[in-house]
């Protein structure tokens, strides 16, 4: 599926990746999602995907948050963790799960050297019934 910042593809896990430098994530059914992009020199890119049909774990869902919002917030947190090399359990102990605005590029709430910036894009792919966040760090 084409998005403003790149293309998201869904393939089976046993098929070779579409590109050596694509960002990849897998859903609980074993589907591989790949984010193809124009990778600029000095950037790092990651992807997190969750199925909207996956039951949200009651123990960590904030009170009153629906399943779609939870998975959007979770993929955003996972992308922040992947891009900043912070374990997810450490992240959710110190920061609340935040529901990002869908389809909007956001600066990420992580600290990097002053010459770096991190950005993310969260959206839903209805045909695949998934929500995803792609994040990139420009150094």
Tab-separated table of N, CA and C in Angstrom:
chain	number	residue	atom	x	y	z
A	1	UNK	N	0.846	-1.171	0.000
A	1	UNK	CA	0.000	0.000	0.000
A	1	UNK	C	0.894	1.237	0.000
A	2	UNK	N	0.569	2.212	-0.817
A	2	UNK	CA	1.360	3.432	-0.940
A	2	UNK	C	0.942	4.449	0.119
A	3	UNK	N	1.918	4.978	0.837
A	3	UNK	CA	1.717	6.064	1.784
A	3	UNK	C	2.623	7.203	1.357
A	4	UNK	N	2.421	8.374	1.919
A	4	UNK	CA	3.191	9.551	1.501
A	4	UNK	C	4.692	9.356	1.682
A	5	UNK	N	5.097	8.596	2.671
A	5	UNK	CA	6.517	8.481	3.003
A	5	UNK	C	7.173	7.197	2.535
A	6	UNK	N	6.425	6.332	1.899
A	6	UNK	CA	6.984	5.068	1.442
A	6	UNK	C	5.872	4.090	1.128
A	7	UNK	N	6.246	2.827	0.951
A	7	UNK	CA	5.276	1.790	0.642
A	7	UNK	C	5.379	0.677	1.667
A	8	UNK	N	4.212	0.162	2.087
A	8	UNK	CA	4.150	-0.952	3.014
A	8	UNK	C	3.653	-2.170	2.247
A	9	UNK	N	4.401	-3.275	2.354
A	9	UNK	CA	4.053	-4.518	1.684
A	9	UNK	C	3.850	-5.611	2.718
A	10	UNK	N	2.966	-6.546	2.390
A	10	UNK	CA	2.737	-7.718	3.236
A	10	UNK	C	3.085	-8.951	2.423
A	11	UNK	N	3.979	-9.800	2.958
A	11	UNK	CA	4.368	-11.041	2.293
A	11	UNK	C	4.424	-12.157	3.331
A	12	UNK	N	4.536	-13.373	2.881
A	12	UNK	CA	4.731	-14.491	3.799
A	12	UNK	C	6.168	-14.495	4.289
A	13	UNK	N	6.365	-14.991	5.491
A	13	UNK	CA	7.695	-14.983	6.109
A	13	UNK	C	8.710	-15.830	5.361
A	14	UNK	N	8.251	-16.789	4.559
A	14	UNK	CA	9.189	-17.679	3.867
A	14	UNK	C	9.607	-17.163	2.484
A	15	UNK	N	9.118	-15.997	2.093
A	15	UNK	CA	9.499	-15.370	0.826
A	15	UNK	C	10.679	-14.442	1.091
A	16	UNK	N	11.688	-14.404	0.211
A	16	UNK	CA	12.820	-13.495	0.446
A	16	UNK	C	12.346	-12.042	0.572
A	17	UNK	N	13.023	-11.231	1.414
A	17	UNK	CA	12.654	-9.813	1.556
A	17	UNK	C	12.685	-9.105	0.206
A	18	UNK	N	11.851	-8.098	0.068
A	18	UNK	CA	11.784	-7.331	-1.181
A	18	UNK	C	13.028	-6.491	-1.397
A	19	UNK	N	13.637	-6.023	-0.308
A	19	UNK	CA	14.853	-5.213	-0.408
A	19	UNK	C	15.721	-5.487	0.812
A	20	UNK	N	17.017	-5.490	0.619
A	20	UNK	CA	17.943	-5.798	1.713
A	20	UNK	C	17.861	-4.771	2.839
A	21	UNK	N	17.563	-3.507	2.505
A	21	UNK	CA	17.558	-2.468	3.528
A	21	UNK	C	16.152	-2.055	3.965
A	22	UNK	N	15.139	-2.873	3.665
A	22	UNK	CA	13.783	-2.521	4.093
A	22	UNK	C	13.637	-2.723	5.594
A	23	UNK	N	12.803	-1.892	6.213
A	23	UNK	CA	12.450	-2.091	7.620
A	23	UNK	C	11.383	-3.179	7.652
A	24	UNK	N	11.491	-4.118	8.610
A	24	UNK	CA	10.573	-5.262	8.632
A	24	UNK	C	9.968	-5.472	10.012
A	25	UNK	N	8.736	-6.012	10.007
A	25	UNK	CA	8.060	-6.417	11.232
A	25	UNK	C	7.145	-7.579	10.873
A	26	UNK	N	6.797	-8.395	11.861
A	26	UNK	CA	5.960	-9.568	11.643
A	26	UNK	C	4.742	-9.493	12.551
A	27	UNK	N	3.581	-9.928	12.028
A	27	UNK	CA	2.415	-10.001	12.890
A	27	UNK	C	2.333	-11.393	13.514
A	28	UNK	N	1.353	-11.596	14.376
A	28	UNK	CA	1.252	-12.861	15.098
A	28	UNK	C	0.872	-14.021	14.194
A	29	UNK	N	0.420	-13.728	12.970
A	29	UNK	CA	0.065	-14.781	12.020
A	29	UNK	C	1.242	-15.202	11.146
A	30	UNK	N	2.387	-14.539	11.301
A	30	UNK	CA	3.566	-14.881	10.516
A	30	UNK	C	3.718	-14.093	9.230
A	31	UNK	N	2.866	-13.098	9.007
A	31	UNK	CA	3.025	-12.245	7.836
A	31	UNK	C	4.165	-11.261	8.070
A	32	UNK	N	4.975	-11.083	7.038
A	32	UNK	CA	6.057	-10.101	7.128
A	32	UNK	C	5.587	-8.819	6.454
A	33	UNK	N	5.798	-7.707	7.139
A	33	UNK	CA	5.504	-6.387	6.588
A	33	UNK	C	6.833	-5.697	6.341
A	34	UNK	N	6.950	-5.088	5.170
A	34	UNK	CA	8.185	-4.386	4.816
A	34	UNK	C	7.856	-2.960	4.417
A	35	UNK	N	8.633	-2.041	4.956
A	35	UNK	CA	8.506	-0.633	4.614
A	35	UNK	C	9.623	-0.305	3.638
A	36	UNK	N	9.247	-0.004	2.388
A	36	UNK	CA	10.224	0.381	1.371
A	36	UNK	C	10.217	1.897	1.274
A	37	UNK	N	11.386	2.476	1.211
A	37	UNK	CA	11.529	3.918	1.352
A	37	UNK	C	12.779	4.370	0.620
A	38	UNK	N	12.875	5.652	0.453
A	38	UNK	CA	14.106	6.245	-0.062
A	38	UNK	C	15.005	6.469	1.153
A	39	UNK	N	15.895	5.549	1.395
A	39	UNK	CA	16.743	5.631	2.581
A	39	UNK	C	17.858	6.641	2.332
A	40	UNK	N	17.859	7.669	3.139
A	40	UNK	CA	18.905	8.676	2.976
A	40	UNK	C	20.121	8.298	3.813
A	41	UNK	N	21.246	8.762	3.389
A	41	UNK	CA	22.503	8.469	4.077
A	41	UNK	C	22.435	8.953	5.526
A	42	UNK	N	22.869	8.117	6.437
A	42	UNK	CA	22.904	8.504	7.841
A	42	UNK	C	21.578	8.364	8.559
A	43	UNK	N	20.631	7.611	7.999
A	43	UNK	CA	19.366	7.432	8.706
A	43	UNK	C	19.192	5.971	9.110
A	44	UNK	N	18.397	5.780	10.118
A	44	UNK	CA	18.069	4.453	10.629
A	44	UNK	C	16.557	4.355	10.638
A	45	UNK	N	15.997	3.271	10.131
A	45	UNK	CA	14.551	3.144	9.991
A	45	UNK	C	14.079	1.846	10.629
A	46	UNK	N	12.929	1.905	11.316
A	46	UNK	CA	12.353	0.698	11.909
A	46	UNK	C	10.847	0.695	11.676
A	47	UNK	N	10.241	-0.463	11.900
A	47	UNK	CA	8.818	-0.656	11.664
A	47	UNK	C	8.264	-1.559	12.751
A	48	UNK	N	7.045	-1.251	13.208
A	48	UNK	CA	6.335	-2.162	14.095
A	48	UNK	C	4.900	-2.273	13.598
A	49	UNK	N	4.387	-3.500	13.524
A	49	UNK	CA	3.042	-3.782	13.018
A	49	UNK	C	2.316	-4.656	14.029
A	50	UNK	N	1.048	-4.368	14.255
A	50	UNK	CA	0.210	-5.209	15.114
A	50	UNK	C	-1.144	-5.399	14.449
A	51	UNK	N	-1.678	-6.601	14.546
A	51	UNK	CA	-2.994	-6.895	13.991
A	51	UNK	C	-4.097	-6.345	14.865
A	52	UNK	N	-5.077	-5.722	14.251
A	52	UNK	CA	-6.196	-5.174	15.014
A	52	UNK	C	-7.117	-6.258	15.554
A	53	UNK	N	-6.941	-7.493	15.068
A	53	UNK	CA	-7.722	-8.612	15.588
A	53	UNK	C	-7.001	-9.333	16.729
A	54	UNK	N	-5.857	-8.818	17.120
A	54	UNK	CA	-5.108	-9.379	18.248
A	54	UNK	C	-5.708	-8.845	19.546
A	55	UNK	N	-6.065	-9.716	20.469
A	55	UNK	CA	-6.602	-9.213	21.739
A	55	UNK	C	-5.552	-8.374	22.472
A	56	UNK	N	-5.967	-7.233	22.951
A	56	UNK	CA	-5.065	-6.371	23.715
A	56	UNK	C	-4.892	-6.957	25.109
A	57	UNK	N	-3.657	-6.976	25.626
A	57	UNK	CA	-3.415	-7.544	26.965
A	57	UNK	C	-4.001	-6.648	28.060
A	58	UNK	N	-4.997	-7.168	28.765
A	58	UNK	CA	-5.704	-6.389	29.792
A	58	UNK	C	-4.779	-5.763	30.825
A	59	UNK	N	-3.690	-6.444	31.138
A	59	UNK	CA	-2.795	-5.966	32.201
A	59	UNK	C	-2.116	-4.636	31.875
A	60	UNK	N	-1.984	-4.302	30.585
A	60	UNK	CA	-1.278	-3.062	30.256
A	60	UNK	C	-2.105	-2.055	29.462
A	61	UNK	N	-3.366	-2.376	29.169
A	61	UNK	CA	-4.218	-1.430	28.447
A	61	UNK	C	-4.708	-0.363	29.417
A	62	UNK	N	-4.431	0.909	29.117
A	62	UNK	CA	-4.957	1.975	29.982
A	62	UNK	C	-6.483	1.936	30.031
A	63	UNK	N	-7.038	2.265	31.173
A	63	UNK	CA	-8.491	2.236	31.374
A	63	UNK	C	-9.195	3.077	30.311
A	64	UNK	N	-10.187	2.476	29.660
A	64	UNK	CA	-10.995	3.192	28.691
A	64	UNK	C	-10.423	3.254	27.282
A	65	UNK	N	-9.218	2.705	27.046
A	65	UNK	CA	-8.623	2.758	25.711
A	65	UNK	C	-9.145	1.584	24.885
A	66	UNK	N	-9.624	1.860	23.665
A	66	UNK	CA	-10.123	0.777	22.814
A	66	UNK	C	-8.956	0.034	22.153
A	67	UNK	N	-9.259	-1.094	21.534
A	67	UNK	CA	-8.221	-1.960	20.969
A	67	UNK	C	-7.419	-1.270	19.875
A	68	UNK	N	-8.080	-0.566	18.964
A	68	UNK	CA	-7.362	0.099	17.880
A	68	UNK	C	-6.409	1.156	18.429
A	69	UNK	N	-6.886	1.965	19.374
A	69	UNK	CA	-6.026	2.994	19.974
A	69	UNK	C	-4.868	2.371	20.746
A	70	UNK	N	-5.140	1.259	21.445
A	70	UNK	CA	-4.058	0.591	22.171
A	70	UNK	C	-2.961	0.137	21.214
A	71	UNK	N	-3.335	-0.539	20.114
A	71	UNK	CA	-2.306	-1.037	19.202
A	71	UNK	C	-1.585	0.095	18.486
A	72	UNK	N	-2.279	1.200	18.210
A	72	UNK	CA	-1.601	2.374	17.635
A	72	UNK	C	-0.578	2.915	18.632
A	73	UNK	N	-0.979	3.032	19.895
A	73	UNK	CA	-0.061	3.511	20.937
A	73	UNK	C	1.092	2.533	21.145
A	74	UNK	N	0.789	1.233	21.085
A	74	UNK	CA	1.821	0.207	21.280
A	74	UNK	C	2.843	0.231	20.142
A	75	UNK	N	2.380	0.300	18.890
A	75	UNK	CA	3.337	0.326	17.779
A	75	UNK	C	4.195	1.593	17.840
A	76	UNK	N	3.603	2.698	18.277
A	76	UNK	CA	4.360	3.943	18.439
A	76	UNK	C	5.448	3.760	19.505
A	77	UNK	N	5.072	3.177	20.653
A	77	UNK	CA	6.050	2.936	21.723
A	77	UNK	C	7.135	1.962	21.260
A	78	UNK	N	6.747	0.888	20.571
A	78	UNK	CA	7.723	-0.088	20.071
A	78	UNK	C	8.693	0.563	19.091
A	79	UNK	N	8.172	1.410	18.201
A	79	UNK	CA	9.045	2.095	17.245
A	79	UNK	C	10.012	3.026	17.966
A	80	UNK	N	9.525	3.743	18.978
A	80	UNK	CA	10.410	4.595	19.786
A	80	UNK	C	11.516	3.763	20.429
A	81	UNK	N	11.139	2.588	20.946
A	81	UNK	CA	12.115	1.708	21.591
A	81	UNK	C	13.132	1.176	20.597
A	82	UNK	N	12.664	0.727	19.453
A	82	UNK	CA	13.574	0.181	18.442
A	82	UNK	C	14.565	1.235	17.962
A	83	UNK	N	14.077	2.446	17.743
A	83	UNK	CA	14.935	3.490	17.187
A	83	UNK	C	15.918	4.016	18.225
A	84	UNK	N	15.571	3.892	19.517
A	84	UNK	CA	16.437	4.425	20.576
A	84	UNK	C	17.130	3.336	21.395
A	85	UNK	N	16.946	2.058	21.011
A	85	UNK	CA	17.563	0.927	21.717
A	85	UNK	C	17.204	0.889	23.201
A	86	UNK	N	15.914	1.096	23.489
A	86	UNK	CA	15.398	1.035	24.859
A	86	UNK	C	14.432	-0.148	24.936
A	87	UNK	N	14.559	-1.019	25.946
A	87	UNK	CA	13.614	-2.135	26.075
A	87	UNK	C	12.181	-1.622	26.301
A	88	UNK	N	11.211	-2.282	25.684
A	88	UNK	CA	9.817	-1.835	25.779
A	88	UNK	C	9.318	-1.837	27.221
A	89	UNK	N	9.713	-2.812	28.029
A	89	UNK	CA	9.241	-2.828	29.416
A	89	UNK	C	9.780	-1.637	30.207
A	90	UNK	N	10.983	-1.202	29.914
A	90	UNK	CA	11.520	0.008	30.543
A	90	UNK	C	10.723	1.228	30.085
A	91	UNK	N	10.404	1.280	28.804
A	91	UNK	CA	9.666	2.418	28.239
A	91	UNK	C	8.305	2.580	28.907
A	92	UNK	N	7.526	1.479	28.969
A	92	UNK	CA	6.164	1.608	29.493
A	92	UNK	C	6.120	1.775	31.010
A	93	UNK	N	7.216	1.497	31.692
A	93	UNK	CA	7.278	1.800	33.130
A	93	UNK	C	7.458	3.294	33.381
A	94	UNK	N	8.091	3.985	32.438
A	94	UNK	CA	8.424	5.390	32.668
A	94	UNK	C	7.569	6.373	31.876
A	95	UNK	N	6.993	5.957	30.758
A	95	UNK	CA	6.192	6.854	29.924
A	95	UNK	C	4.824	6.228	29.650
A	96	UNK	N	3.785	7.048	29.624
A	96	UNK	CA	2.458	6.493	29.322
A	96	UNK	C	2.348	6.127	27.847
A	97	UNK	N	1.441	5.202	27.536
A	97	UNK	CA	1.153	4.892	26.141
A	97	UNK	C	0.350	6.050	25.566
A	98	UNK	N	0.823	6.599	24.467
A	98	UNK	CA	0.207	7.763	23.840
A	98	UNK	C	-0.335	7.350	22.485
A	99	UNK	N	-1.581	7.716	22.197
A	99	UNK	CA	-2.173	7.404	20.893
A	99	UNK	C	-1.743	8.494	19.911
A	100	UNK	N	-0.913	8.136	18.912
A	100	UNK	CA	-0.473	9.136	17.934
A	100	UNK	C	-1.593	9.459	16.940
A	101	UNK	N	-1.536	10.626	16.360
A	101	UNK	CA	-2.497	10.979	15.311
A	101	UNK	C	-2.187	10.156	14.070
A	102	UNK	N	-3.187	9.532	13.529
A	102	UNK	CA	-3.020	8.659	12.369
A	102	UNK	C	-2.720	9.468	11.117
A	103	UNK	N	-1.743	8.984	10.338
A	103	UNK	CA	-1.420	9.597	9.063
A	103	UNK	C	-0.636	10.889	9.139
A	104	UNK	N	-0.091	11.207	10.312
A	104	UNK	CA	0.636	12.461	10.517
A	104	UNK	C	2.074	12.143	10.933
A	105	UNK	N	3.035	12.857	10.378
A	105	UNK	CA	4.435	12.690	10.768
A	105	UNK	C	4.649	13.437	12.082
A	106	UNK	N	5.206	12.739	13.067
A	106	UNK	CA	5.432	13.318	14.395
A	106	UNK	C	6.903	13.236	14.775
A	107	UNK	N	7.381	14.249	15.491
A	107	UNK	CA	8.709	14.137	16.079
A	107	UNK	C	8.569	13.220	17.286
A	108	UNK	N	9.515	12.301	17.445
A	108	UNK	CA	9.399	11.300	18.495
A	108	UNK	C	9.952	11.813	19.822
A	109	UNK	N	9.354	11.358	20.932
A	109	UNK	CA	9.754	11.827	22.261
A	109	UNK	C	10.956	11.077	22.826
A	110	UNK	N	12.024	11.030	22.075
A	110	UNK	CA	13.239	10.366	22.538
A	110	UNK	C	14.397	11.341	22.436
A	111	UNK	N	15.356	11.183	23.306
A	111	UNK	CA	16.505	12.077	23.346
A	111	UNK	C	17.659	11.497	22.537
A	112	UNK	N	18.206	12.306	21.651
A	112	UNK	CA	19.346	11.930	20.842
A	112	UNK	C	20.343	13.075	20.864
A	113	UNK	N	21.547	12.850	20.363
A	113	UNK	CA	22.488	13.967	20.260
A	113	UNK	C	21.844	15.127	19.499
A	114	UNK	N	22.296	16.339	19.772
A	114	UNK	CA	21.655	17.534	19.219
A	114	UNK	C	21.589	17.547	17.696
A	115	UNK	N	22.469	16.821	17.042
A	115	UNK	CA	22.457	16.817	15.574
A	115	UNK	C	21.490	15.780	14.996
A	116	UNK	N	20.785	15.041	15.842
A	116	UNK	CA	19.886	13.989	15.381
A	116	UNK	C	18.436	14.352	15.662
A	117	UNK	N	17.547	13.809	14.857
A	117	UNK	CA	16.124	13.940	15.137
A	117	UNK	C	15.431	12.653	14.717
A	118	UNK	N	14.381	12.310	15.451
A	118	UNK	CA	13.638	11.088	15.168
A	118	UNK	C	12.194	11.454	14.848
A	119	UNK	N	11.640	10.769	13.848
A	119	UNK	CA	10.301	11.044	13.371
A	119	UNK	C	9.541	9.741	13.211
A	120	UNK	N	8.221	9.822	13.253
A	120	UNK	CA	7.423	8.611	13.082
A	120	UNK	C	6.167	8.906	12.276
A	121	UNK	N	5.610	7.824	11.741
A	121	UNK	CA	4.382	7.882	10.965
A	121	UNK	C	3.558	6.666	11.360
A	122	UNK	N	2.370	6.891	11.911
A	122	UNK	CA	1.477	5.808	12.334
A	122	UNK	C	0.229	5.851	11.475
A	123	UNK	N	-0.220	4.687	11.029
A	123	UNK	CA	-1.445	4.636	10.243
A	123	UNK	C	-2.039	3.237	10.332
A	124	UNK	N	-3.199	3.085	9.745
A	124	UNK	CA	-3.908	1.814	9.717
A	124	UNK	C	-3.969	1.340	8.267
A	125	UNK	N	-3.832	0.047	8.054
A	125	UNK	CA	-4.000	-0.550	6.737
A	125	UNK	C	-5.238	-1.436	6.827
A	126	UNK	N	-6.409	-0.878	6.532
A	126	UNK	CA	-7.665	-1.611	6.754
A	126	UNK	C	-7.754	-2.949	6.040
A	127	UNK	N	-7.246	-3.042	4.808
A	127	UNK	CA	-7.348	-4.299	4.056
A	127	UNK	C	-6.585	-5.436	4.737
A	128	UNK	N	-5.526	-5.111	5.447
A	128	UNK	CA	-4.753	-6.123	6.172
A	128	UNK	C	-5.158	-6.192	7.642
A	129	UNK	N	-6.024	-5.280	8.080
A	129	UNK	CA	-6.499	-5.217	9.463
A	129	UNK	C	-5.340	-5.044	10.446
A	130	UNK	N	-4.412	-4.137	10.094
A	130	UNK	CA	-3.262	-3.867	10.955
A	130	UNK	C	-3.104	-2.366	11.172
A	131	UNK	N	-2.428	-2.049	12.252
A	131	UNK	CA	-1.961	-0.695	12.521
A	131	UNK	C	-0.440	-0.783	12.565
A	132	UNK	N	0.240	0.275	12.108
A	132	UNK	CA	1.696	0.225	12.067
A	132	UNK	C	2.282	1.591	12.384
A	133	UNK	N	3.525	1.566	12.838
A	133	UNK	CA	4.318	2.784	12.984
A	133	UNK	C	5.661	2.543	12.328
A	134	UNK	N	6.042	3.455	11.466
A	134	UNK	CA	7.373	3.474	10.874
A	134	UNK	C	8.096	4.643	11.516
A	135	UNK	N	9.317	4.427	11.938
A	135	UNK	CA	10.103	5.492	12.566
A	135	UNK	C	11.464	5.577	11.908
A	136	UNK	N	12.009	6.776	11.892
A	136	UNK	CA	13.357	6.935	11.343
A	136	UNK	C	14.110	7.970	12.144
A	137	UNK	N	15.402	7.731	12.238
A	137	UNK	CA	16.327	8.596	12.941
A	137	UNK	C	17.263	9.181	11.910
A	138	UNK	N	17.268	10.486	11.793
A	138	UNK	CA	18.189	11.174	10.882
A	138	UNK	C	19.362	11.681	11.695
A	139	UNK	N	20.555	11.242	11.344
A	139	UNK	CA	21.756	11.618	12.093
A	139	UNK	C	22.455	12.765	11.405
